[in-house]
Short mmCIF file of C-alpha atoms in Angstrom, two decimals:
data_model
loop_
_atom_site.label_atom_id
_atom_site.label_comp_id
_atom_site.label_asym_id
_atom_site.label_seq_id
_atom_site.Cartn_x
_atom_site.Cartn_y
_atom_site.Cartn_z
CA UNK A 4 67.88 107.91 -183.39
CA UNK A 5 71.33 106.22 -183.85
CA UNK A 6 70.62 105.14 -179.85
CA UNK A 7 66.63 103.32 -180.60
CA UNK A 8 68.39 101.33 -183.50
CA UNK A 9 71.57 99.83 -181.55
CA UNK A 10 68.72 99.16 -178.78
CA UNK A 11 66.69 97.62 -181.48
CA UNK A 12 69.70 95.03 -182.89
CA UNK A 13 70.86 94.34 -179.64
CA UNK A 14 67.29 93.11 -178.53
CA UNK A 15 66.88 91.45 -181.78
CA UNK A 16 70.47 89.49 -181.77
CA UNK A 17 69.68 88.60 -177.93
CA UNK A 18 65.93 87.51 -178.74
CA UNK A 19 68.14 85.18 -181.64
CA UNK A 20 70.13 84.12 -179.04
CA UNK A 21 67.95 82.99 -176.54
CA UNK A 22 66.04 81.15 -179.38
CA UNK A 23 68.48 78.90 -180.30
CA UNK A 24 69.66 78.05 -176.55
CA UNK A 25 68.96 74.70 -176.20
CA UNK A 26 65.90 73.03 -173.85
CA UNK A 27 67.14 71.56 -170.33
CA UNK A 28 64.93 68.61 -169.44
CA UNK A 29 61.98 69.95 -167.10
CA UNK A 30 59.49 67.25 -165.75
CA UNK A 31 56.81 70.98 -165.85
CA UNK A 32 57.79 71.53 -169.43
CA UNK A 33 56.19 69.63 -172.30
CA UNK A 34 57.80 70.15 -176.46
CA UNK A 35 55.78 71.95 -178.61
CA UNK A 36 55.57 71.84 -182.38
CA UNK A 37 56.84 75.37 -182.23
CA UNK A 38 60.02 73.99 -180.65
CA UNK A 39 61.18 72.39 -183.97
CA UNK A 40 62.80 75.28 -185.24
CA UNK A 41 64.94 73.45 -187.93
CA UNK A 42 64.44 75.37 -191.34
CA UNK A 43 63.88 71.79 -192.68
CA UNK A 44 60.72 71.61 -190.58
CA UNK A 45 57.48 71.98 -192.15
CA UNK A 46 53.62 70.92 -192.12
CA UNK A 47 52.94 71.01 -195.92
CA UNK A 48 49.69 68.98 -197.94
CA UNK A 49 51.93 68.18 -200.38
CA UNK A 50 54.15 66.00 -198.85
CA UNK A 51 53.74 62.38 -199.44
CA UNK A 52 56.32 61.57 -196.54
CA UNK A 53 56.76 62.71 -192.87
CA UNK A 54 59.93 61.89 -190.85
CA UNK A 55 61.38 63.44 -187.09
CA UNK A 56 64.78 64.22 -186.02
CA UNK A 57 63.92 64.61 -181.91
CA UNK A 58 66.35 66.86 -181.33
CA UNK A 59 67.20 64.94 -178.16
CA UNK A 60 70.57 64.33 -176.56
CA UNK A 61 72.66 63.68 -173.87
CA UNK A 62 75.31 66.90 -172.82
CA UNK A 63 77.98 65.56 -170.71
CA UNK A 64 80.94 68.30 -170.00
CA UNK A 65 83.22 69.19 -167.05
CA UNK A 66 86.36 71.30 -166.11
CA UNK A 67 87.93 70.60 -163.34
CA UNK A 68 91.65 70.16 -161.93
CA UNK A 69 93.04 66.45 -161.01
CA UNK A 70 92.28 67.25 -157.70
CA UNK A 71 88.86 68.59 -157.61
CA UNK A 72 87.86 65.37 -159.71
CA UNK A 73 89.49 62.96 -157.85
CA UNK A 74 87.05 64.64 -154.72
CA UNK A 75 83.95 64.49 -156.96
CA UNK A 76 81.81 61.82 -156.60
CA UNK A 77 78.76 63.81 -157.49
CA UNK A 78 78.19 64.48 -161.53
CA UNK A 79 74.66 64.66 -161.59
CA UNK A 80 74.96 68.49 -162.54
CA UNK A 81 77.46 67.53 -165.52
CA UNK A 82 74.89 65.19 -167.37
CA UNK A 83 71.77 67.01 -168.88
CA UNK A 84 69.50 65.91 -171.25
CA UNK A 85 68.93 69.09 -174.00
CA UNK A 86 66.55 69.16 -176.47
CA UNK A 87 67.94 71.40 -179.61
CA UNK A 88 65.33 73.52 -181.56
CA UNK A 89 67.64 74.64 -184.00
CA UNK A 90 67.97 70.88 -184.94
CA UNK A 91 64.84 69.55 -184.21
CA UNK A 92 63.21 68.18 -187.75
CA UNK A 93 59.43 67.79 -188.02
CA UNK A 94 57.85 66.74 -191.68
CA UNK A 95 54.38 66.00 -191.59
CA UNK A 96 52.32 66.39 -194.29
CA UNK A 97 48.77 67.31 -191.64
CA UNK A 98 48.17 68.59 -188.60
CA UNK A 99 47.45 65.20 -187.37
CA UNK A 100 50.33 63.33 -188.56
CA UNK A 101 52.59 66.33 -186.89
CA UNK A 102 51.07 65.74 -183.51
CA UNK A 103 51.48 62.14 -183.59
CA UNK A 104 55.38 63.13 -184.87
CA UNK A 105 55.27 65.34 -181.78
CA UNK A 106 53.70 62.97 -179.29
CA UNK A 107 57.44 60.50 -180.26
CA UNK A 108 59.35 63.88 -179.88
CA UNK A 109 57.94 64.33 -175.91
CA UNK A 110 58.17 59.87 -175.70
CA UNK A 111 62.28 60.57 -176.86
CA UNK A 112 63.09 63.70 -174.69
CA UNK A 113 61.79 61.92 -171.91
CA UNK A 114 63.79 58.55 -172.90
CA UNK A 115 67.01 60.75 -173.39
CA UNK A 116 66.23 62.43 -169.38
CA UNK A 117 65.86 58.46 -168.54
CA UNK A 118 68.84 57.70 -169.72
CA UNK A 119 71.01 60.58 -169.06
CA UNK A 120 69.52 59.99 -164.77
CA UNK A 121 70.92 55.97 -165.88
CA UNK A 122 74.42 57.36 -166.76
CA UNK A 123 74.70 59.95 -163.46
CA UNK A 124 74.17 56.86 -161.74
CA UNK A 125 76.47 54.10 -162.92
CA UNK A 126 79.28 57.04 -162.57
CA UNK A 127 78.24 57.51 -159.04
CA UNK A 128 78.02 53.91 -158.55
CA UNK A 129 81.85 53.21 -160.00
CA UNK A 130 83.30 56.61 -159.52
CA UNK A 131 86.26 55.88 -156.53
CA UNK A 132 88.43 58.01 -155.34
CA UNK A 133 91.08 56.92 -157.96
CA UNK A 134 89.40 57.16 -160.88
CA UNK A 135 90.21 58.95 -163.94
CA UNK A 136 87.87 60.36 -166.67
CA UNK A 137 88.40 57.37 -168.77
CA UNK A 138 85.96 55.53 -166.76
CA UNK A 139 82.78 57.78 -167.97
CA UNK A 140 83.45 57.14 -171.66
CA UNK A 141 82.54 53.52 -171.28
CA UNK A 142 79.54 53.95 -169.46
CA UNK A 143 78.29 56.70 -171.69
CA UNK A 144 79.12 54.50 -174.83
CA UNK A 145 77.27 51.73 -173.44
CA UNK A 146 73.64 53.43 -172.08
CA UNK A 147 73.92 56.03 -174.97
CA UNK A 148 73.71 52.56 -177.56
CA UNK A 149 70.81 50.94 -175.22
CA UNK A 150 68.96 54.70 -175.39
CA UNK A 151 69.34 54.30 -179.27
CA UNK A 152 68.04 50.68 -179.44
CA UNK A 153 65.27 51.61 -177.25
CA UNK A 154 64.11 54.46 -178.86
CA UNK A 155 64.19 52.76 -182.38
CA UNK A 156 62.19 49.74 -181.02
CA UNK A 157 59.85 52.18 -180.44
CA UNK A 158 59.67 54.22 -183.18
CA UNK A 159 58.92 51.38 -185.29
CA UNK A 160 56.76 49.46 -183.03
CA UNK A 161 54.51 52.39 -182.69
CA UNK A 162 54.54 53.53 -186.85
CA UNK A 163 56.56 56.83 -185.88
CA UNK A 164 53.94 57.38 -183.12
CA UNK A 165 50.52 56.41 -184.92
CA UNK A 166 49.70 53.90 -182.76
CA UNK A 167 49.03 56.25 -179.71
CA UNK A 168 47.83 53.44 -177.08
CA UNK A 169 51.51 52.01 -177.42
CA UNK A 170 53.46 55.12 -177.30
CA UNK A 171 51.29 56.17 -174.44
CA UNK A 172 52.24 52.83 -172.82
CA UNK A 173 55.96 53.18 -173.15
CA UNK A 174 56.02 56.92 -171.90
CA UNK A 175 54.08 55.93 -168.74
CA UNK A 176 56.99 53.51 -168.61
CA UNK A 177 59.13 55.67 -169.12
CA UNK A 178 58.28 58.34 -166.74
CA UNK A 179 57.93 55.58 -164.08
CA UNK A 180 61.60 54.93 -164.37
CA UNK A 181 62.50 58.47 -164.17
CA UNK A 182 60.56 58.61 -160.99
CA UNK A 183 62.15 55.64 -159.84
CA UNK A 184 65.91 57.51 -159.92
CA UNK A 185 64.95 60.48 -158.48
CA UNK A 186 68.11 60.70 -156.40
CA UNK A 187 69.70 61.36 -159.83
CA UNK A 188 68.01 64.21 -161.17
CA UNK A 189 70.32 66.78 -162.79
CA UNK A 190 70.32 69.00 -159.75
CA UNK A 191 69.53 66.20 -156.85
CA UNK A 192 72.32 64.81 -154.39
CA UNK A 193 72.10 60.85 -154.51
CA UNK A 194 71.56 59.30 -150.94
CA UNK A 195 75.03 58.01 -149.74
CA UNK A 196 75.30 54.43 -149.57
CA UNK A 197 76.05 53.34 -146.03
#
């Protein structure tokens, strides 16, 4: 007995686990309104407001010795774009509302991918052999603030996603500039410049 409960909380803490790992950008995988697993989310008639928190970022980390960076030229694998369902807000007071909400959610991760294939770029671009980590603050600084303007713009252009024909628009563009840098997909080698 005292063996089918400990297998019971350990498959229990590891299904919690696993639930709160955080979404790696996928083109195959599209967000769900199940993936906004904030306890602030909710889908109630009696709101009079509705409001999203993506739950989109950028996840830049590495560890490595002087010398291994200074070899590096690659960081394509050290820039993901996560989507967080523990933090992920959606407030809509319909069904409807929430799937217009959600439509903004899939626009933004998709932005975020954009930008995070922008920033493995410009680091490849100005990444010499010399270089120290204080170059990639900069750059992420700078695309990060353009992502935000961006995704604002639209957010307010479009009336938080209501006017689907727009949002629709700017995704296609969107997804046409991802396509456009696919030498700097997370797990892709960019062509070497000759």
């Amino acid at each position: 007995m005292k063996n089918y409960l400990l297998i019971l909380v350990v498959a229990l803490s590891s299904t919690f686990v696993v639930a709160q790992e955080p979404i790696e950008w996928n083109p195959d995988y599209e967000l769900q309104l199940s993936d906004y697993q904030s306890p602030e989310s909710e889908i109630n008639a009696t709101l009079t407001s509705y409001s999203i928190y993506s739950g989109s970022k950028i996840d830049f980390s590495f560890n490595m010795n002087s010398v291994s960076f200074m070899f590096t030229k690659n960081f394509n694998s050290k820039v993901k774009a996560i989507f967080q369902k523990n933090l992920a807000v959606l407030i809509a007071p319909d069904s409807v509302t929430a799937n217009q909400l959600l439509q903004f959610g899939r626009y933004d991760f998709d932005l975020v991918e954009l930008y995070a294939r922008k920033i493995r770029k410009k680091i490849y671009e100005e990444k010499g052999a010399f270089s120290d980590s204080s170059l990639f603050q900069p750059i992420f600084n700078e695309l990060q603030e353009e992502m935000n303007t961006v995704s604002a713009q639209v957010f307010k252009a479009t009336d938080f996603g209501k006017d689907a024909e727009m949002l629709q628009k700017e995704h296609d563009r969107v997804i046409l500039e991802i396509n456009n840098l696919s030498d700097f997909c997370q797990s892709c080698k960019p062509k070497k410049n000759r």
